[in-house]
Amino acid sequence: MDIYAENILEHYRNPQNFGKIAKPDISFRDTNPLCGDEIEIQILLNGDRIKDIKFDGKGCAISQAAASMLTEMVKGKSLRDVLGIEKKNILEELGVQLSAVRLKCALLAYKALKAGVCTHLHVEMREE
Ligand code: FES
């Protein structure tokens, strides 16, 4: 198995930031329409920075690993920094070639995070 696939499995087995925040400032749930899997992203803010972030829900190894990696990536960042994250950043982090179906898995948490932050900031969501 290559190192990237191992990294995905490691995040799947030991997800970072899995769970709930008692009183989140931002909470957004999104669903993968192809399989019905769901992810909810919750954020606790300190000013405009992400003090804590958690994800909850169910999904395949790729969606769970991507959520785990993404939450690690953005913890401590400002909401404006989050707006600057692009799909390709998540895919680089995962490091594997994905089919169109699997892309939806990989980007489920990203979409929930972006939508939650955009809603909070009252800005239009742009998926790049
Ligand atoms: Fe449902 Fe991947 S199969 S999110």
Short mmCIF file of C-alpha atoms and ligand atoms in Angstrom, two decimals:
data_model
loop_
_atom_site.label_atom_id
_atom_site.label_comp_id
_atom_site.label_asym_id
_atom_site.label_seq_id
_atom_site.Cartn_x
_atom_site.Cartn_y
_atom_site.Cartn_z
CA MET A 1 0.00 0.00 0.00
CA ASP A 2 1.39 3.44 -0.79
CA ILE A 3 2.05 6.05 1.83
CA TYR A 4 -0.96 8.22 0.88
CA ALA A 5 -3.47 5.39 1.10
CA GLU A 6 -1.99 4.51 4.50
CA ASN A 7 -2.39 8.11 5.60
CA ILE A 8 -6.07 8.01 4.62
CA LEU A 9 -6.64 4.77 6.53
CA GLU A 10 -4.86 6.18 9.57
CA HIS A 11 -7.16 9.22 9.62
CA TYR A 12 -10.16 6.94 9.12
CA ARG A 13 -9.19 4.70 12.03
CA ASN A 14 -8.16 7.57 14.31
CA PRO A 15 -10.12 10.59 13.14
CA GLN A 16 -8.95 13.93 14.49
CA ASN A 17 -11.59 16.33 15.82
CA PHE A 18 -14.43 13.82 15.66
CA GLY A 19 -17.36 14.75 17.90
CA LYS A 20 -19.50 17.70 18.83
CA ILE A 21 -19.02 21.17 20.29
CA ALA A 22 -21.49 22.09 23.05
CA LYS A 23 -22.27 25.62 21.84
CA PRO A 24 -20.85 26.09 18.37
CA ASP A 25 -20.76 29.50 16.68
CA ILE A 26 -21.06 27.82 13.29
CA SER A 27 -22.76 24.54 12.51
CA PHE A 28 -23.44 23.16 9.06
CA ARG A 29 -24.56 19.74 7.86
CA ASP A 30 -24.16 18.52 4.31
CA THR A 31 -25.07 15.31 2.54
CA ASN A 32 -23.50 13.41 -0.33
CA PRO A 33 -26.52 12.95 -2.63
CA LEU A 34 -25.00 9.85 -4.23
CA CYS A 35 -24.91 7.77 -1.06
CA GLY A 36 -26.81 9.74 1.59
CA ASP A 37 -23.77 9.99 3.87
CA GLU A 38 -23.69 13.09 6.05
CA ILE A 39 -21.14 15.27 7.75
CA GLU A 40 -21.76 18.06 10.20
CA ILE A 41 -19.03 20.62 10.86
CA GLN A 42 -19.12 22.63 14.07
CA ILE A 43 -16.87 25.58 14.87
CA LEU A 44 -16.11 27.51 18.03
CA LEU A 45 -14.70 30.95 17.30
CA ASN A 46 -12.33 33.23 19.12
CA GLY A 47 -12.90 36.52 17.34
CA ASP A 48 -12.59 35.59 13.69
CA ARG A 49 -10.33 32.59 14.36
CA ILE A 50 -11.26 28.95 14.63
CA LYS A 51 -10.60 28.08 18.25
CA ASP A 52 -12.03 24.59 17.94
CA ILE A 53 -13.59 22.56 15.16
CA LYS A 54 -15.30 19.16 15.19
CA PHE A 55 -17.00 16.97 12.67
CA ASP A 56 -19.65 14.35 13.13
CA GLY A 57 -21.61 12.07 10.84
CA LYS A 58 -21.09 8.94 8.84
CA GLY A 59 -19.41 8.12 5.60
CA CYS A 60 -16.78 6.12 3.80
CA ALA A 61 -13.07 6.07 4.61
CA ILE A 62 -12.31 8.86 2.13
CA SER A 63 -15.00 11.22 3.43
CA GLN A 64 -14.05 10.63 7.06
CA ALA A 65 -10.31 10.92 6.41
CA ALA A 66 -10.83 14.11 4.39
CA ALA A 67 -12.91 15.59 7.23
CA SER A 68 -10.23 14.67 9.75
CA MET A 69 -7.46 16.22 7.61
CA LEU A 70 -9.49 19.33 6.83
CA THR A 71 -10.30 20.06 10.45
CA GLU A 72 -6.60 19.72 11.31
CA MET A 73 -5.74 22.03 8.42
CA VAL A 74 -8.02 24.89 9.51
CA LYS A 75 -7.78 24.82 13.30
CA GLY A 76 -6.40 28.19 14.47
CA LYS A 77 -6.96 29.81 11.09
CA SER A 78 -9.15 32.85 10.44
CA LEU A 79 -12.46 32.45 8.64
CA ARG A 80 -11.03 34.49 5.76
CA ASP A 81 -8.19 31.95 5.46
CA VAL A 82 -10.83 29.20 5.24
CA LEU A 83 -12.48 31.01 2.34
CA GLY A 84 -9.14 30.80 0.53
CA ILE A 85 -8.94 27.00 0.76
CA GLU A 86 -9.57 25.36 -2.58
CA LYS A 87 -10.67 21.86 -3.55
CA LYS A 88 -7.22 21.14 -4.88
CA ASN A 89 -5.75 21.73 -1.39
CA ILE A 90 -7.87 18.90 0.02
CA LEU A 91 -7.07 16.62 -2.89
CA GLU A 92 -3.35 17.34 -2.51
CA GLU A 93 -3.60 16.48 1.17
CA LEU A 94 -5.33 13.18 0.37
CA GLY A 95 -2.71 12.52 -2.27
CA VAL A 96 -4.59 9.91 -4.31
CA GLN A 97 -6.26 9.99 -7.71
CA LEU A 98 -10.02 9.86 -7.27
CA SER A 99 -12.89 9.02 -9.60
CA ALA A 100 -15.74 11.53 -10.00
CA VAL A 101 -17.85 9.58 -7.50
CA ARG A 102 -15.02 9.50 -4.97
CA LEU A 103 -14.44 13.23 -5.44
CA LYS A 104 -17.85 13.84 -3.87
CA CYS A 105 -16.73 11.78 -0.87
CA ALA A 106 -13.46 13.69 -0.57
CA LEU A 107 -15.15 17.09 -0.76
CA LEU A 108 -18.13 16.49 1.53
CA ALA A 109 -16.52 18.04 4.62
CA TYR A 110 -15.00 20.83 2.54
CA LYS A 111 -18.44 21.77 1.21
CA ALA A 112 -19.96 21.75 4.69
CA LEU A 113 -17.11 23.85 6.07
CA LYS A 114 -17.24 26.39 3.25
CA ALA A 115 -21.03 26.65 3.36
CA GLY A 116 -21.00 27.12 7.14
CA VAL A 117 -18.35 29.83 7.02
CA CYS A 118 -19.95 31.61 4.04
CA THR A 119 -23.33 31.61 5.77
CA HIS A 120 -21.74 32.99 8.93
CA LEU A 121 -19.92 35.75 7.00
CA HIS A 122 -22.89 36.44 4.72
CA VAL A 123 -20.79 35.93 1.61
CA GLU A 124 -21.65 33.97 -1.47
CA MET A 125 -20.19 30.48 -1.62
CA ARG A 126 -17.69 29.89 -4.38
CA GLU A 127 -16.39 26.37 -4.93
CA GLU A 128 -12.94 26.48 -6.46
FE1 FES B 1 -20.73 8.16 1.01
FE2 FES B 1 -18.19 8.31 0.34
S1 FES B 1 -19.56 6.68 -0.08
S2 FES B 1 -19.36 9.79 1.36
#
